[in-house]
C-alpha positions as a printed NumPy array, in Angstrom:
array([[  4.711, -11.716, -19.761],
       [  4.582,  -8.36 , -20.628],
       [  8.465,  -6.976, -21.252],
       [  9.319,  -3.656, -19.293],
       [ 12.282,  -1.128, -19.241],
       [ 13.168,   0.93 , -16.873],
       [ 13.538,   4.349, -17.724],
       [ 14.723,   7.162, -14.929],
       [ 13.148,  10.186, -16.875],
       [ 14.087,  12.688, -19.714],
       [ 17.377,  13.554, -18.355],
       [ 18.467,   9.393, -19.29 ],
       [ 20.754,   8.99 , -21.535],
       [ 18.415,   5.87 , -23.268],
       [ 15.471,   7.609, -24.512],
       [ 11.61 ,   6.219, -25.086],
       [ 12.11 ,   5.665, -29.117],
       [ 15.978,   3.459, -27.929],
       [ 13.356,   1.679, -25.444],
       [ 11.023,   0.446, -28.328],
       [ 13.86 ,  -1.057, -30.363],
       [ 14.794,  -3.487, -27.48 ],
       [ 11.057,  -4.888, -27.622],
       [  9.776,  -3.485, -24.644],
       [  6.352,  -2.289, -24.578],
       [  5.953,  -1.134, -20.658],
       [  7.767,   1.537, -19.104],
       [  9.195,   1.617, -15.585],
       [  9.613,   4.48 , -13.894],
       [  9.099,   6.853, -11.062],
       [  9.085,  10.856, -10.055],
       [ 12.425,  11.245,  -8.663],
       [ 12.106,  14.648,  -8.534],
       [  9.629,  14.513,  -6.053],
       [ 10.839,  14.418,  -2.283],
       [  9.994,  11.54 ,   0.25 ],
       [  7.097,  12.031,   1.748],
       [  5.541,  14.182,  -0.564],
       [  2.183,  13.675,  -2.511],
       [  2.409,  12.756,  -6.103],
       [  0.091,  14.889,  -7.692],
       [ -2.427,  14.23 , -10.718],
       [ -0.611,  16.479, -12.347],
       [  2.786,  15.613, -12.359],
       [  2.067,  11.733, -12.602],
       [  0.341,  13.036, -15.895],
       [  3.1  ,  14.883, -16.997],
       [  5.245,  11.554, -17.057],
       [  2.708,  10.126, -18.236],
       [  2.256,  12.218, -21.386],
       [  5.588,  12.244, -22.135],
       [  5.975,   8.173, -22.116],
       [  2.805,   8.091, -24.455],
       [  3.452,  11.242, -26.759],
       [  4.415,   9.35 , -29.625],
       [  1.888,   6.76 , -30.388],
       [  4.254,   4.685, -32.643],
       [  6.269,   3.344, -30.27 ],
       [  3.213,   1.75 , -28.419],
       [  4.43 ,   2.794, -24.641],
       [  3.031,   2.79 , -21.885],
       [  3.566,   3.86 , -18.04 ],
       [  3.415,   0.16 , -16.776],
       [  4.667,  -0.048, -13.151],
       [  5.982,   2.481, -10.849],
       [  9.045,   1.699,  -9.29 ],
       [  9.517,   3.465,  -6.966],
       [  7.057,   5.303,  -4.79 ],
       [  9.351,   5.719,  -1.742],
       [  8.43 ,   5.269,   1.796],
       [  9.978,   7.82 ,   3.959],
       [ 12.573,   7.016,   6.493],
       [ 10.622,   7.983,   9.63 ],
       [  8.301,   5.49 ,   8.82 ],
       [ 11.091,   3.118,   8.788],
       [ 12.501,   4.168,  12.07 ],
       [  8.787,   5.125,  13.374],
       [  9.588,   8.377,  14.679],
       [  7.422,  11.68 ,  15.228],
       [  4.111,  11.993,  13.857],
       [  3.184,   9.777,  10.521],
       [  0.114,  10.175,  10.233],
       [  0.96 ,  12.766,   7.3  ],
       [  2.816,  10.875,   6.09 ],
       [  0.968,   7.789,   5.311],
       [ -1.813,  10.376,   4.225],
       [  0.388,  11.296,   1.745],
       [  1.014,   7.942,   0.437],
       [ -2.695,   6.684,  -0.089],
       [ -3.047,  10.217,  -2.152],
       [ -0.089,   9.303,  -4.301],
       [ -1.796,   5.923,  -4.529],
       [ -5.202,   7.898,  -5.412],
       [ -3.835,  10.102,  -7.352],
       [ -1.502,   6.89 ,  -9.454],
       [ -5.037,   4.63 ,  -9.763],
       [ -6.947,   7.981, -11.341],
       [ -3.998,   7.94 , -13.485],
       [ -4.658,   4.133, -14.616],
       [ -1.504,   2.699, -12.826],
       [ -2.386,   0.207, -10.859],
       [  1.146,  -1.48 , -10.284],
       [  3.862,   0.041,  -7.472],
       [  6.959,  -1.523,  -6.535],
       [  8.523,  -0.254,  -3.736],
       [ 11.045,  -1.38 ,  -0.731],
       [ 11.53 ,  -1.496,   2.907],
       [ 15.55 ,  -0.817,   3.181],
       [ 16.56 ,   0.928,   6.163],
       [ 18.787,   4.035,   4.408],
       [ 20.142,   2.203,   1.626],
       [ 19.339,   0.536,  -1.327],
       [ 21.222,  -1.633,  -3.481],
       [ 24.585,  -2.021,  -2.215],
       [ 27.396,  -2.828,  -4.335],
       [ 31.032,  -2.032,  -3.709],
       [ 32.751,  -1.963,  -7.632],
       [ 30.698,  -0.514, -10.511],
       [ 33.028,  -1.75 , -13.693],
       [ 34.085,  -4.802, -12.404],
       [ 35.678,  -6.477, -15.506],
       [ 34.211,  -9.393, -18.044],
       [ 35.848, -11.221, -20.701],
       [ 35.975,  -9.616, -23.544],
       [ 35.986,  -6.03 , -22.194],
       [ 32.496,  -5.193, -20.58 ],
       [ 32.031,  -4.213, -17.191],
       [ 29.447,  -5.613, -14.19 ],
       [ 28.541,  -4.819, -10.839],
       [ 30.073,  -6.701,  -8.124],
       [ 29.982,  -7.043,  -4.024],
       [ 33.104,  -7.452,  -2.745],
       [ 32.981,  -8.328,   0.981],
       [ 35.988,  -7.361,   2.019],
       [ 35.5  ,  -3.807,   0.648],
       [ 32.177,  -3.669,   2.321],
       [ 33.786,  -4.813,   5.254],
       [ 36.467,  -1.921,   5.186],
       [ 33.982,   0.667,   4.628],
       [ 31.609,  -0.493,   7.561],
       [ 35.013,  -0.945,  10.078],
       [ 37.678,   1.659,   9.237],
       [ 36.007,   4.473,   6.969],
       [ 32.372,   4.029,   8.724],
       [ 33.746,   3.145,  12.068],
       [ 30.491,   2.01 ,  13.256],
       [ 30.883,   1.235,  17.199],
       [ 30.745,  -2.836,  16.747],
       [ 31.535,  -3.403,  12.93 ],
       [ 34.533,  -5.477,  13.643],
       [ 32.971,  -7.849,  15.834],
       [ 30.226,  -8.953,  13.517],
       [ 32.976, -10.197,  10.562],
       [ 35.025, -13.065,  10.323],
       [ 38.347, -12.93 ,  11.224],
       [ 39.731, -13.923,   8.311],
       [ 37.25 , -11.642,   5.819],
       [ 38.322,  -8.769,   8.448],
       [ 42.516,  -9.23 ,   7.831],
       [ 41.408,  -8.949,   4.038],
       [ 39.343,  -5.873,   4.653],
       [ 42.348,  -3.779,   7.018],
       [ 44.852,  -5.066,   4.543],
       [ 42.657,  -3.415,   1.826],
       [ 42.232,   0.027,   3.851],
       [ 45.417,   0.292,   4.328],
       [ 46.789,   0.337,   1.25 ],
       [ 43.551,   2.197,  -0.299],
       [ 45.025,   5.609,  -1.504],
       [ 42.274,   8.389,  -0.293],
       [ 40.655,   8.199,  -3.865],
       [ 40.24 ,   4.742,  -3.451],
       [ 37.84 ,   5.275,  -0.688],
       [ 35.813,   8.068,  -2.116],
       [ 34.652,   5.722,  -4.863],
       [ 34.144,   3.101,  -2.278],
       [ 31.726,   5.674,  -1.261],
       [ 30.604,   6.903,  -4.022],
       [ 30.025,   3.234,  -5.086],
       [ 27.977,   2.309,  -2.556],
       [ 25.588,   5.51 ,  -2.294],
       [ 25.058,   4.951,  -6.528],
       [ 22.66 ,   2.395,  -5.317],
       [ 20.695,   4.794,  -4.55 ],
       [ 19.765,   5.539,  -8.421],
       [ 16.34 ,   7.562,  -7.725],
       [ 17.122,   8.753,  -4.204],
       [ 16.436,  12.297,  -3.398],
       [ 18.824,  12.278,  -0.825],
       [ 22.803,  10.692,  -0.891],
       [ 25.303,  10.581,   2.318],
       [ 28.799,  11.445,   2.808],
       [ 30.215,   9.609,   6.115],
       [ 29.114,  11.971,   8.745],
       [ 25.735,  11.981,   7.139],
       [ 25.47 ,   8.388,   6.866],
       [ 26.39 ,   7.982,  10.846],
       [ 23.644,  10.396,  11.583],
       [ 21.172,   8.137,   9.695],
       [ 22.607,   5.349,  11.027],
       [ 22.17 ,   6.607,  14.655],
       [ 18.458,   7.664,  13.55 ],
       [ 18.195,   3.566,  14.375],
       [ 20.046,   2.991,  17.001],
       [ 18.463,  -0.069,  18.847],
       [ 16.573,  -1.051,  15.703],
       [ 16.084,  -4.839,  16.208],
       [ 14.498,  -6.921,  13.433],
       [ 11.339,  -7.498,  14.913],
       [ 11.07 ,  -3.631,  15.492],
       [ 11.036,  -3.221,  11.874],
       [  9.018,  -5.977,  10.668],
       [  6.535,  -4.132,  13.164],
       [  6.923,  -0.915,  11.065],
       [  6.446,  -2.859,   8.492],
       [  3.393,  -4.347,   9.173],
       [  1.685,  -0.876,   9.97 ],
       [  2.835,   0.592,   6.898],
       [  0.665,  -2.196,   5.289],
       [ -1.831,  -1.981,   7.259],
       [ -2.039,   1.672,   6.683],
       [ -1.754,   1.868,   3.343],
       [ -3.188,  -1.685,   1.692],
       [ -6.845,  -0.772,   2.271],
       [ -6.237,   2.592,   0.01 ],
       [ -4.429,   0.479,  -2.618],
       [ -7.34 ,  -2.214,  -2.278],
       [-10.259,  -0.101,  -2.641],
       [ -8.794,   1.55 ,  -6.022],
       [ -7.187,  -1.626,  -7.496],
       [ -3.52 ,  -0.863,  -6.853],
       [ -1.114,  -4.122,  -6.859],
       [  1.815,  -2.927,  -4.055],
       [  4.698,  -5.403,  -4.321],
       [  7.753,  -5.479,  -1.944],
       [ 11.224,  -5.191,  -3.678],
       [ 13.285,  -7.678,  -1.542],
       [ 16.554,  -6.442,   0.028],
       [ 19.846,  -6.286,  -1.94 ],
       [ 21.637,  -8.046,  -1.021],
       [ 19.377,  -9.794,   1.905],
       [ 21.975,  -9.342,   4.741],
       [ 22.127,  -7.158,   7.561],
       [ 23.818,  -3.843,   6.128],
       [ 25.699,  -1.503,   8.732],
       [ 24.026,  -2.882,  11.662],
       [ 20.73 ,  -2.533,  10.511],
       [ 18.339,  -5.261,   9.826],
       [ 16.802,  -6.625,   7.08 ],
       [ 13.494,  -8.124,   6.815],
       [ 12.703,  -8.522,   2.903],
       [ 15.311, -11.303,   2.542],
       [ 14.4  , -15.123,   2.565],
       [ 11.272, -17.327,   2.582],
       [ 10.465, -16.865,   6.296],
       [ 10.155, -12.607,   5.646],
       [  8.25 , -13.118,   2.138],
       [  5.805, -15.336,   4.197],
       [  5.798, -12.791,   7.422],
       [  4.939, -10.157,   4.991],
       [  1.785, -11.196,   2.781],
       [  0.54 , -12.869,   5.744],
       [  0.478,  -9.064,   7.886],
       [ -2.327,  -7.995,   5.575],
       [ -4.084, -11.002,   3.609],
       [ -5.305,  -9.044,   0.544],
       [ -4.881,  -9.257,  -3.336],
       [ -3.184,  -5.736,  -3.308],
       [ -0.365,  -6.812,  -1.277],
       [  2.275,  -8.519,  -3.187],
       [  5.506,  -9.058,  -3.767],
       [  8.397,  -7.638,  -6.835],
       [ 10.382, -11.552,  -7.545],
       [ 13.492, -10.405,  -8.192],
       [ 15.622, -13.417,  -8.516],
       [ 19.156, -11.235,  -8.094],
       [ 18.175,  -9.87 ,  -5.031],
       [ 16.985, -13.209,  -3.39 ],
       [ 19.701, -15.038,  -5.65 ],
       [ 22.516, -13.626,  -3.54 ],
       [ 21.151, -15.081,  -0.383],
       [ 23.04 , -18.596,   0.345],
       [ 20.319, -20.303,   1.382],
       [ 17.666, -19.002,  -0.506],
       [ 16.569, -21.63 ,  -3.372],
       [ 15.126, -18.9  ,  -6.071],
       [ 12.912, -21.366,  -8.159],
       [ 11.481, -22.769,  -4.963],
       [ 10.27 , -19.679,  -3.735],
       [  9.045, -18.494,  -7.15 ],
       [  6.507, -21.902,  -6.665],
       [  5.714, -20.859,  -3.114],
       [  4.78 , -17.138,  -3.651],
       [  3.636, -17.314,  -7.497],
       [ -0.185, -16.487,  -6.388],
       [  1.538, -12.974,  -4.683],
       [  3.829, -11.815,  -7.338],
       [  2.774,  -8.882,  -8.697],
       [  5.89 ,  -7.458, -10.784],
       [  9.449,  -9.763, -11.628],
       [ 12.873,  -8.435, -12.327],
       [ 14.537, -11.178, -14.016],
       [ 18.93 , -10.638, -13.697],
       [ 21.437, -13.205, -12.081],
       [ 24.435, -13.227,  -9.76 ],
       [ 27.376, -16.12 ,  -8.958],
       [ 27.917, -16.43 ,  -5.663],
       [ 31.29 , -16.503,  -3.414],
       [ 32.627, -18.586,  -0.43 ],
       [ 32.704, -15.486,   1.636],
       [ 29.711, -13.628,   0.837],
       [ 31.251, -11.748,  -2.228],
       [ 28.851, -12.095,  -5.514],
       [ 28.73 , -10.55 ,  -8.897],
       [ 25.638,  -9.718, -11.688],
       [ 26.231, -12.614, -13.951],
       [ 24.854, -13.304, -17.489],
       [ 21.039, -13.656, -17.212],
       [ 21.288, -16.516, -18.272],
       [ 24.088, -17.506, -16.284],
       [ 25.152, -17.463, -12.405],
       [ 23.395, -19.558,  -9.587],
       [ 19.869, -19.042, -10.731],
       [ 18.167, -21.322, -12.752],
       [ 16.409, -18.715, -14.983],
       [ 14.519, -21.461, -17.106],
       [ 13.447, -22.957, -13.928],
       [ 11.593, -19.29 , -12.316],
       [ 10.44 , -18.218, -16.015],
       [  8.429, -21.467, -15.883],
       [  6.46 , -20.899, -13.087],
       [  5.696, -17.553, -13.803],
       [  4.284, -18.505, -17.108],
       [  2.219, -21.285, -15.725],
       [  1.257, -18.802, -12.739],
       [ -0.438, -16.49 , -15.78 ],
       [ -2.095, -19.098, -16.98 ],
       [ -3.922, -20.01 , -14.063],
       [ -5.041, -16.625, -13.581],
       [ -5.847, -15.937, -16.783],
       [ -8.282, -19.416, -16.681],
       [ -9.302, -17.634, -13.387],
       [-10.836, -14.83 , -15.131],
       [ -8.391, -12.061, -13.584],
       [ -8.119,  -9.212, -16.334],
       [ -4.67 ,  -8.476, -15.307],
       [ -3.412, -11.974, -15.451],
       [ -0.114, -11.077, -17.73 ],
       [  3.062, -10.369, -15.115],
       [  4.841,  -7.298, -15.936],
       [  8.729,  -8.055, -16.178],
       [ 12.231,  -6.1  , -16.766],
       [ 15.801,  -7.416, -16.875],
       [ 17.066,  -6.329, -14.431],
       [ 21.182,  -5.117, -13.845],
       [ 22.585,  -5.612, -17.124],
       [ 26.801,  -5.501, -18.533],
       [ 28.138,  -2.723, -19.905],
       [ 28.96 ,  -4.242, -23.558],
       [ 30.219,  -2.122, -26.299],
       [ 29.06 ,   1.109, -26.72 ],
       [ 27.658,   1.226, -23.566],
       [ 31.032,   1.454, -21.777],
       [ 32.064,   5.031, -20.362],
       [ 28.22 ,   6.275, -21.237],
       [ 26.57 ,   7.893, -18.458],
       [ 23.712,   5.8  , -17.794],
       [ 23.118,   4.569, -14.13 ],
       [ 24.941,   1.804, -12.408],
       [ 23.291,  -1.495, -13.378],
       [ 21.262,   0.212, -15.734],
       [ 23.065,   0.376, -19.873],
       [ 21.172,  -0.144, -22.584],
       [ 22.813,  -2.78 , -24.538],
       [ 23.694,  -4.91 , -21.291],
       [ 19.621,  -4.74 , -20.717],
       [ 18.572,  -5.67 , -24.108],
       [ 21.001,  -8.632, -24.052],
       [ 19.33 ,  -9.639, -21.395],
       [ 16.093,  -9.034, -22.392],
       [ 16.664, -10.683, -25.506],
       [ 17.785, -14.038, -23.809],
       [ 14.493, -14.096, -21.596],
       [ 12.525, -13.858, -24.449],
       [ 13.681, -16.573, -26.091],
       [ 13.159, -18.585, -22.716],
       [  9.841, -17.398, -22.625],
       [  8.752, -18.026, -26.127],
       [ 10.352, -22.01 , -25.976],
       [  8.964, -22.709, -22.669],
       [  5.682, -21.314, -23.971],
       [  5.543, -23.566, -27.053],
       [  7.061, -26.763, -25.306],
       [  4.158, -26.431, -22.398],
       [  1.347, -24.713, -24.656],
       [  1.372, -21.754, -21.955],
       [  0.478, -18.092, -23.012],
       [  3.422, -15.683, -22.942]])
């Protein structure tokens, strides 16, 4: 599998030459500078592009793009968007003329990621991300006051959550905030309350099927484009793959990974496996569905979660939590070797670790929630060795 790193631009802290030394080869990134909505042009994906390949050296290259956002009207499916989705199949034009061929994207009304404590403490001293659902809880009854909130939570989770409030000094709830809107790491756009309750009112009556049926003409639209110029799209699933502040979410089990390559049958429309988003679902059995949608997965981000009684969960080792990572690494590395006996040119699967510990060094830097270097490379460094056994034990290519 071909190892990956996320990088969010020249302003990171981690720079292309610290990205080498882990061992990855492919770059992940995205033009975050660049509004919703609006076309990415040939010449600004070739500015990135340039500066990922300007030293030949380090061997890098602009892998997969992750993300190219869909704008929130097309979400809601509001006002006129047929500009819109012109603007998309350009960027998608404009990406393919560039020789990127892979984007990841996601279909999360408003909000991305969601996690409620950002240095959540490890043994020894590192830091993780974690998902408290109490806190979440608070936020979406008493600082949100969503019209509703407090009927959709168990009674017992909701006595933890006012206890929590109440005692919650007023900076504890501006990092509950800030918390959750840092899942937004490439967002052009963040929320303060008021601004999320407008959002959130953008959808008022939203049901599931409502936005499965956006959805579905978003693909439609736009899987054609990415068709005719050999573009892989792949669906981030939802983080975590619950409802969030009333709204639905569709990317979240096997039942919505099914619904969605089945809207539009086609090679170009595929799916990102990431086994922490899915991992947090309770009933989702990761290594099953890696079997069941190996044929659609065009992109993997490999990290791992352990799970609580009452929905609670936090980024685990990779090679730890409620995810058998030995299990999902198989089947992707027998998946490549059936396409690669299938002739397909592009049979190796583009990877990243995903959400990594702060260890170290990388405590206190400013790099991006989930997103330090040595907490990656850890990571990274423990898939690799699964790979490279698994590969030798079953004579599969890596």
């Amino acid at each position: 599998m071909e190892q990956t790193w996320r990088w969010f631009g020249p302003d990171e802290v981690i720079q292309l030459n610290h990205i080498r030394q882990t061992g990855a080869t492919g770059i992940v990134t995205a033009l975050h500078h660049i509004p919703y909505g609006v076309v990415w042009s040939v010449e600004e994906i070739q500015k990135r592009k340039r500066m990922i390949e300007a030293d030949a050296s380090l061997g890098l290259r602009w892998s997969v793009v992750e993300s190219l956002p869909i704008h929130e009207s097309i979400k809601i499916g509001e006002g006129d968007l047929a500009p819109l989705f012109d603007n998309y199949r350009q960027s998608l034009r404009n990406l393919a003329e560039c020789g990127i061929k892979t984007v990841c994207y996601n279909f999360m009304p408003v909000l991305d990621w969601t996690r409620t404590d950002l240095a959540a403490p490890v043994p020894g001293g590192g830091r993780a991300l974690r998902f408290n659902a109490h806190e979440h809880a608070a936020f979406d009854c008493f600082m949100l006051e969503r019209p509703g909130a407090e009927d959709e939570y168990a009674p017992e989770l909701l006595a933890r959550a006012r206890a929590w409030f109440d005692r919650a000094t007023e900076a504890d709830k501006r990092t509950l905030l800030a918390n959750i809107m840092a899942g937004l790491p490439g967002a052009f756009d963040r929320y303060d309350i008021p601004g999320l309750r407008r959002m959130l009112d953008r959808y008022k009556g939203m049901t599931r099927e409502a936005l499965r049926e956006r959805l579905a003409r978003f693909l439609r639209e736009v899987i054609p484009t990415a068709e005719e110029v050999g573009i892989r799209m792949c669906v981030h699933p939802d983080d975590p793959p619950r409802p969030m502040f009333g709204l639905p979410r569709i990317v979240s089990n096997e039942d919505d990974l099914a619904f969605l390559v089945g809207a539009v049958e086609s090679e170009a429309n595929g799916i990102t496996f990431c086994t922490g988003s899915l991992g947090a679902g309770r009933t989702n059995d990761v290594p099953a569905l890696a079997k069941r949608f190996a044929s659609k997965i065009a992109f993997v981000h490999l990290r791992n979660v352990a799970k609580e009684e009452d929905g609670s969960f936090q980024e685990a080792e990779h090679l730890g939590g409620d995810v058998d990572m030995v299990s999902v690494v198989t089947t992707l590395l027998e998946e490549q070797k059936r396409r690669r006996d299938a002739g397909d040119p592009r049979w190796r699967l583009p990877f990243r670790p995903d959400h990594g510990h702060e260890l170290l060094d990388d405590v206190g830097k400013a790099t991006h929630p989930g997103y330090p270097a040595i907490g990656r490379l850890r990571g990274l460094a423990e898939i690799r060795g699964v790979m490279t056994a698994v590969a030798a034990i079953k004579g599969l290519p890596v």
